[in-house]
């Protein structure tokens, strides 16, 4: 049968693997696999979302003025250089659409966000994966991979799925050694959680650069994953370029108003950060006590490494699924000796540790 022929690079494209959200063993499984907020969305965001229902017949503000000015106020940045998207995923894709020709190279670190190769290949780019060191991005490895075909470098800082980060001094060293014709994307989806003094999402670097795009999301700390809202910050030229390739009404009004409300809900934000910090520490220490390696995380999840051949990640995953707990398992991938656990509610955290204990001691 013949029909329309797609690009060769689209034929080879794998769809994003989302992990499972159901298990045959439990009616209401506990999903700790997608780094979603255990506290739900901010109450103020929910209220704003509900109120938006009366305006569903109107097209959204195509320039999302209120959202941009709220972000500008909160972070002391220029509203004219903020781009909003359908999740930060869309911003990553817009960057590829705007800057990649078929055959151009895009560098990212191994054990990193799986959207990078997908966004790269969707426009015919060539993904170049470089090795990490101890599950952490390595600046020298990235620099060594640069060729005259490199157009974009994606750096998730902190990184998903490993939870690690590199200090802002290392990000700055990277930027200083990257030729100015290469776009450096600092994907800071978990920035809000990080409490380490040597971390910074990169706003100050953006201010000093003409080749950095920082991306952020409302899906993680703010608990608005369902609304698909993210934003990016760059110099005027990059921001204007991304604006040209996006759809005019890409961000729905419901997401815009909920995002504004979430940004203004300081109480929820503080509570969510403190909650995460407390349970991240507790989970990491309990897992270590059980002889598991909890890769040091600054995010709302932990990559857990199984160190022996008898108690494997695969068997643990089955055990947890049987008891109604879904974690992220990387079946058939390089990380198949690991499970990724998202910080849950107090009860979920205690139960999941109890299950790990049963499994390890059985
Ligand atoms: C979750 C995540 C994102 C994207 O989230 P959106 O829901 O598309 O805003 C981007 N980068 C990393 C590293 C993530 O983990």
mmCIF file with all atom_site columns, N, CA, C and O in Angstrom, residues 4-5 10 14 32 39 69 90 93 121 191 197 202 208 221 232 252 264 267 269 276 317-318 333 335 347 362:
data_model
loop_
_atom_site.group_PDB
_atom_site.id
_atom_site.type_symbol
_atom_site.label_atom_id
_atom_site.label_alt_id
_atom_site.label_comp_id
_atom_site.label_asym_id
_atom_site.label_entity_id
_atom_site.label_seq_id
_atom_site.pdbx_PDB_ins_code
_atom_site.Cartn_x
_atom_site.Cartn_y
_atom_site.Cartn_z
_atom_site.occupancy
_atom_site.B_iso_or_equiv
_atom_site.pdbx_formal_charge
_atom_site.auth_seq_id
_atom_site.auth_comp_id
_atom_site.auth_asym_id
_atom_site.auth_atom_id
_atom_site.pdbx_PDB_model_num
ATOM 1   N N  . UNK A 1 4   ? 0.933  8.776   1.798  1.00 0.00 ? 4   UNK A N  1
ATOM 2   C CA . UNK A 1 4   ? 1.887  9.870   1.997  1.00 0.00 ? 4   UNK A CA 1
ATOM 3   C C  . UNK A 1 4   ? 3.146  9.366   2.687  1.00 0.00 ? 4   UNK A C  1
ATOM 4   O O  . UNK A 1 4   ? 3.083  8.530   3.577  1.00 0.00 ? 4   UNK A O  1
ATOM 5   N N  . UNK A 1 5   ? 4.266  9.851   2.248  1.00 0.00 ? 5   UNK A N  1
ATOM 6   C CA . UNK A 1 5   ? 5.547  9.433   2.844  1.00 0.00 ? 5   UNK A CA 1
ATOM 7   C C  . UNK A 1 5   ? 6.031  10.503  3.811  1.00 0.00 ? 5   UNK A C  1
ATOM 8   O O  . UNK A 1 5   ? 6.136  11.663  3.454  1.00 0.00 ? 5   UNK A O  1
ATOM 9   N N  . UNK A 1 10  ? 11.213 11.045  10.886 1.00 0.00 ? 10  UNK A N  1
ATOM 10  C CA . UNK A 1 10  ? 9.960  10.845  11.625 1.00 0.00 ? 10  UNK A CA 1
ATOM 11  C C  . UNK A 1 10  ? 9.643  9.348   11.702 1.00 0.00 ? 10  UNK A C  1
ATOM 12  O O  . UNK A 1 10  ? 9.175  8.844   12.727 1.00 0.00 ? 10  UNK A O  1
ATOM 13  N N  . UNK A 1 14  ? 10.856 7.314   18.085 1.00 0.00 ? 14  UNK A N  1
ATOM 14  C CA . UNK A 1 14  ? 10.103 6.570   19.105 1.00 0.00 ? 14  UNK A CA 1
ATOM 15  C C  . UNK A 1 14  ? 9.230  7.551   19.874 1.00 0.00 ? 14  UNK A C  1
ATOM 16  O O  . UNK A 1 14  ? 9.668  8.642   20.195 1.00 0.00 ? 14  UNK A O  1
ATOM 17  N N  . UNK A 1 32  ? 3.819  6.758   42.142 1.00 0.00 ? 32  UNK A N  1
ATOM 18  C CA . UNK A 1 32  ? 4.994  7.546   42.554 1.00 0.00 ? 32  UNK A CA 1
ATOM 19  C C  . UNK A 1 32  ? 6.039  7.464   41.438 1.00 0.00 ? 32  UNK A C  1
ATOM 20  O O  . UNK A 1 32  ? 7.224  7.256   41.686 1.00 0.00 ? 32  UNK A O  1
ATOM 21  N N  . UNK A 1 39  ? 1.153  16.987  47.239 1.00 0.00 ? 39  UNK A N  1
ATOM 22  C CA . UNK A 1 39  ? 0.238  17.899  47.942 1.00 0.00 ? 39  UNK A CA 1
ATOM 23  C C  . UNK A 1 39  ? -0.874 18.396  47.022 1.00 0.00 ? 39  UNK A C  1
ATOM 24  O O  . UNK A 1 39  ? -1.673 19.250  47.409 1.00 0.00 ? 39  UNK A O  1
ATOM 25  N N  . UNK A 1 69  ? 3.854  39.116  33.407 1.00 0.00 ? 69  UNK A N  1
ATOM 26  C CA . UNK A 1 69  ? 4.203  40.174  34.367 1.00 0.00 ? 69  UNK A CA 1
ATOM 27  C C  . UNK A 1 69  ? 4.313  39.610  35.785 1.00 0.00 ? 69  UNK A C  1
ATOM 28  O O  . UNK A 1 69  ? 5.125  40.085  36.586 1.00 0.00 ? 69  UNK A O  1
ATOM 29  N N  . UNK A 1 90  ? 7.115  21.913  25.370 1.00 0.00 ? 90  UNK A N  1
ATOM 30  C CA . UNK A 1 90  ? 6.899  22.644  24.120 1.00 0.00 ? 90  UNK A CA 1
ATOM 31  C C  . UNK A 1 90  ? 8.045  23.626  23.857 1.00 0.00 ? 90  UNK A C  1
ATOM 32  O O  . UNK A 1 90  ? 8.461  23.803  22.709 1.00 0.00 ? 90  UNK A O  1
ATOM 33  N N  . UNK A 1 93  ? 10.845 21.834  22.326 1.00 0.00 ? 93  UNK A N  1
ATOM 34  C CA . UNK A 1 93  ? 10.557 21.535  20.915 1.00 0.00 ? 93  UNK A CA 1
ATOM 35  C C  . UNK A 1 93  ? 10.640 22.782  20.034 1.00 0.00 ? 93  UNK A C  1
ATOM 36  O O  . UNK A 1 93  ? 11.111 22.718  18.895 1.00 0.00 ? 93  UNK A O  1
ATOM 37  N N  . UNK A 1 121 ? 15.155 14.592  17.204 1.00 0.00 ? 121 UNK A N  1
ATOM 38  C CA . UNK A 1 121 ? 14.869 13.794  16.007 1.00 0.00 ? 121 UNK A CA 1
ATOM 39  C C  . UNK A 1 121 ? 13.628 14.292  15.284 1.00 0.00 ? 121 UNK A C  1
ATOM 40  O O  . UNK A 1 121 ? 13.488 14.078  14.080 1.00 0.00 ? 121 UNK A O  1
ATOM 41  N N  . UNK A 1 191 ? 14.107 23.359  39.686 1.00 0.00 ? 191 UNK A N  1
ATOM 42  C CA . UNK A 1 191 ? 14.850 24.424  40.369 1.00 0.00 ? 191 UNK A CA 1
ATOM 43  C C  . UNK A 1 191 ? 14.220 24.828  41.693 1.00 0.00 ? 191 UNK A C  1
ATOM 44  O O  . UNK A 1 191 ? 14.923 25.100  42.671 1.00 0.00 ? 191 UNK A O  1
ATOM 45  N N  . UNK A 1 197 ? 23.325 26.025  48.289 1.00 0.00 ? 197 UNK A N  1
ATOM 46  C CA . UNK A 1 197 ? 23.792 27.394  48.037 1.00 0.00 ? 197 UNK A CA 1
ATOM 47  C C  . UNK A 1 197 ? 24.520 27.550  46.704 1.00 0.00 ? 197 UNK A C  1
ATOM 48  O O  . UNK A 1 197 ? 24.524 28.638  46.129 1.00 0.00 ? 197 UNK A O  1
ATOM 49  N N  . UNK A 1 202 ? 19.978 29.841  36.676 1.00 0.00 ? 202 UNK A N  1
ATOM 50  C CA . UNK A 1 202 ? 20.672 30.430  35.533 1.00 0.00 ? 202 UNK A CA 1
ATOM 51  C C  . UNK A 1 202 ? 20.129 31.752  35.030 1.00 0.00 ? 202 UNK A C  1
ATOM 52  O O  . UNK A 1 202 ? 20.514 32.213  33.964 1.00 0.00 ? 202 UNK A O  1
ATOM 53  N N  . UNK A 1 208 ? 23.346 37.803  31.058 1.00 0.00 ? 208 UNK A N  1
ATOM 54  C CA . UNK A 1 208 ? 24.657 38.162  30.517 1.00 0.00 ? 208 UNK A CA 1
ATOM 55  C C  . UNK A 1 208 ? 24.922 37.543  29.148 1.00 0.00 ? 208 UNK A C  1
ATOM 56  O O  . UNK A 1 208 ? 25.989 37.770  28.575 1.00 0.00 ? 208 UNK A O  1
ATOM 57  N N  . UNK A 1 221 ? 6.800  21.420  41.225 1.00 0.00 ? 221 UNK A N  1
ATOM 58  C CA . UNK A 1 221 ? 6.507  22.006  42.543 1.00 0.00 ? 221 UNK A CA 1
ATOM 59  C C  . UNK A 1 221 ? 5.073  22.528  42.627 1.00 0.00 ? 221 UNK A C  1
ATOM 60  O O  . UNK A 1 221 ? 4.387  22.347  43.627 1.00 0.00 ? 221 UNK A O  1
ATOM 61  N N  . UNK A 1 232 ? 9.974  29.881  29.343 1.00 0.00 ? 232 UNK A N  1
ATOM 62  C CA . UNK A 1 232 ? 11.397 29.980  29.069 1.00 0.00 ? 232 UNK A CA 1
ATOM 63  C C  . UNK A 1 232 ? 11.836 31.432  29.167 1.00 0.00 ? 232 UNK A C  1
ATOM 64  O O  . UNK A 1 232 ? 11.020 32.358  29.040 1.00 0.00 ? 232 UNK A O  1
ATOM 65  N N  . UNK A 1 252 ? -3.683 27.733  27.035 1.00 0.00 ? 252 UNK A N  1
ATOM 66  C CA . UNK A 1 252 ? -5.088 27.994  27.334 1.00 0.00 ? 252 UNK A CA 1
ATOM 67  C C  . UNK A 1 252 ? -5.262 28.989  28.489 1.00 0.00 ? 252 UNK A C  1
ATOM 68  O O  . UNK A 1 252 ? -4.400 29.078  29.365 1.00 0.00 ? 252 UNK A O  1
ATOM 69  N N  . UNK A 1 264 ? 1.403  33.345  42.970 1.00 0.00 ? 264 UNK A N  1
ATOM 70  C CA . UNK A 1 264 ? 1.094  34.250  44.074 1.00 0.00 ? 264 UNK A CA 1
ATOM 71  C C  . UNK A 1 264 ? 0.820  33.514  45.387 1.00 0.00 ? 264 UNK A C  1
ATOM 72  O O  . UNK A 1 264 ? 0.628  34.140  46.418 1.00 0.00 ? 264 UNK A O  1
ATOM 73  N N  . UNK A 1 267 ? 2.336  30.732  50.363 1.00 0.00 ? 267 UNK A N  1
ATOM 74  C CA . UNK A 1 267 ? 2.158  29.783  51.457 1.00 0.00 ? 267 UNK A CA 1
ATOM 75  C C  . UNK A 1 267 ? 2.274  28.343  50.946 1.00 0.00 ? 267 UNK A C  1
ATOM 76  O O  . UNK A 1 267 ? 2.962  27.513  51.537 1.00 0.00 ? 267 UNK A O  1
ATOM 77  N N  . UNK A 1 269 ? 3.714  27.355  48.215 1.00 0.00 ? 269 UNK A N  1
ATOM 78  C CA . UNK A 1 269 ? 5.077  27.128  47.708 1.00 0.00 ? 269 UNK A CA 1
ATOM 79  C C  . UNK A 1 269 ? 6.026  26.773  48.854 1.00 0.00 ? 269 UNK A C  1
ATOM 80  O O  . UNK A 1 269 ? 6.775  25.796  48.781 1.00 0.00 ? 269 UNK A O  1
ATOM 81  N N  . UNK A 1 276 ? 8.831  18.606  50.853 1.00 0.00 ? 276 UNK A N  1
ATOM 82  C CA . UNK A 1 276 ? 9.695  17.794  50.003 1.00 0.00 ? 276 UNK A CA 1
ATOM 83  C C  . UNK A 1 276 ? 11.063 17.575  50.643 1.00 0.00 ? 276 UNK A C  1
ATOM 84  O O  . UNK A 1 276 ? 11.591 16.463  50.664 1.00 0.00 ? 276 UNK A O  1
ATOM 85  N N  . UNK A 1 317 ? 10.371 -4.024  41.492 1.00 0.00 ? 317 UNK A N  1
ATOM 86  C CA . UNK A 1 317 ? 9.284  -3.388  40.758 1.00 0.00 ? 317 UNK A CA 1
ATOM 87  C C  . UNK A 1 317 ? 8.035  -4.280  40.753 1.00 0.00 ? 317 UNK A C  1
ATOM 88  O O  . UNK A 1 317 ? 6.927  -3.808  41.019 1.00 0.00 ? 317 UNK A O  1
ATOM 89  N N  . UNK A 1 318 ? 8.235  -5.574  40.488 1.00 0.00 ? 318 UNK A N  1
ATOM 90  C CA . UNK A 1 318 ? 7.106  -6.519  40.511 1.00 0.00 ? 318 UNK A CA 1
ATOM 91  C C  . UNK A 1 318 ? 6.463  -6.566  41.887 1.00 0.00 ? 318 UNK A C  1
ATOM 92  O O  . UNK A 1 318 ? 5.237  -6.564  42.019 1.00 0.00 ? 318 UNK A O  1
ATOM 93  N N  . UNK A 1 333 ? 16.449 -0.752  29.537 1.00 0.00 ? 333 UNK A N  1
ATOM 94  C CA . UNK A 1 333 ? 17.308 0.403   29.278 1.00 0.00 ? 333 UNK A CA 1
ATOM 95  C C  . UNK A 1 333 ? 18.566 0.297   30.121 1.00 0.00 ? 333 UNK A C  1
ATOM 96  O O  . UNK A 1 333 ? 18.719 -0.592  30.945 1.00 0.00 ? 333 UNK A O  1
ATOM 97  N N  . UNK A 1 335 ? 19.402 1.929   32.580 1.00 0.00 ? 335 UNK A N  1
ATOM 98  C CA . UNK A 1 335 ? 19.172 2.093   34.021 1.00 0.00 ? 335 UNK A CA 1
ATOM 99  C C  . UNK A 1 335 ? 18.306 0.974   34.591 1.00 0.00 ? 335 UNK A C  1
ATOM 100 O O  . UNK A 1 335 ? 17.585 1.175   35.560 1.00 0.00 ? 335 UNK A O  1
ATOM 101 N N  . UNK A 1 347 ? 1.913  9.165   54.351 1.00 0.00 ? 347 UNK A N  1
ATOM 102 C CA . UNK A 1 347 ? 1.496  7.767   54.440 1.00 0.00 ? 347 UNK A CA 1
ATOM 103 C C  . UNK A 1 347 ? 2.113  6.922   53.316 1.00 0.00 ? 347 UNK A C  1
ATOM 104 O O  . UNK A 1 347 ? 2.589  5.809   53.546 1.00 0.00 ? 347 UNK A O  1
ATOM 105 N N  . UNK A 1 362 ? 12.970 -10.367 52.635 1.00 0.00 ? 362 UNK A N  1
ATOM 106 C CA . UNK A 1 362 ? 12.291 -11.637 52.345 1.00 0.00 ? 362 UNK A CA 1
ATOM 107 C C  . UNK A 1 362 ? 13.294 -12.727 51.939 1.00 0.00 ? 362 UNK A C  1
ATOM 108 O O  . UNK A 1 362 ? 14.332 -12.412 51.367 1.00 0.00 ? 362 UNK A O  1
#
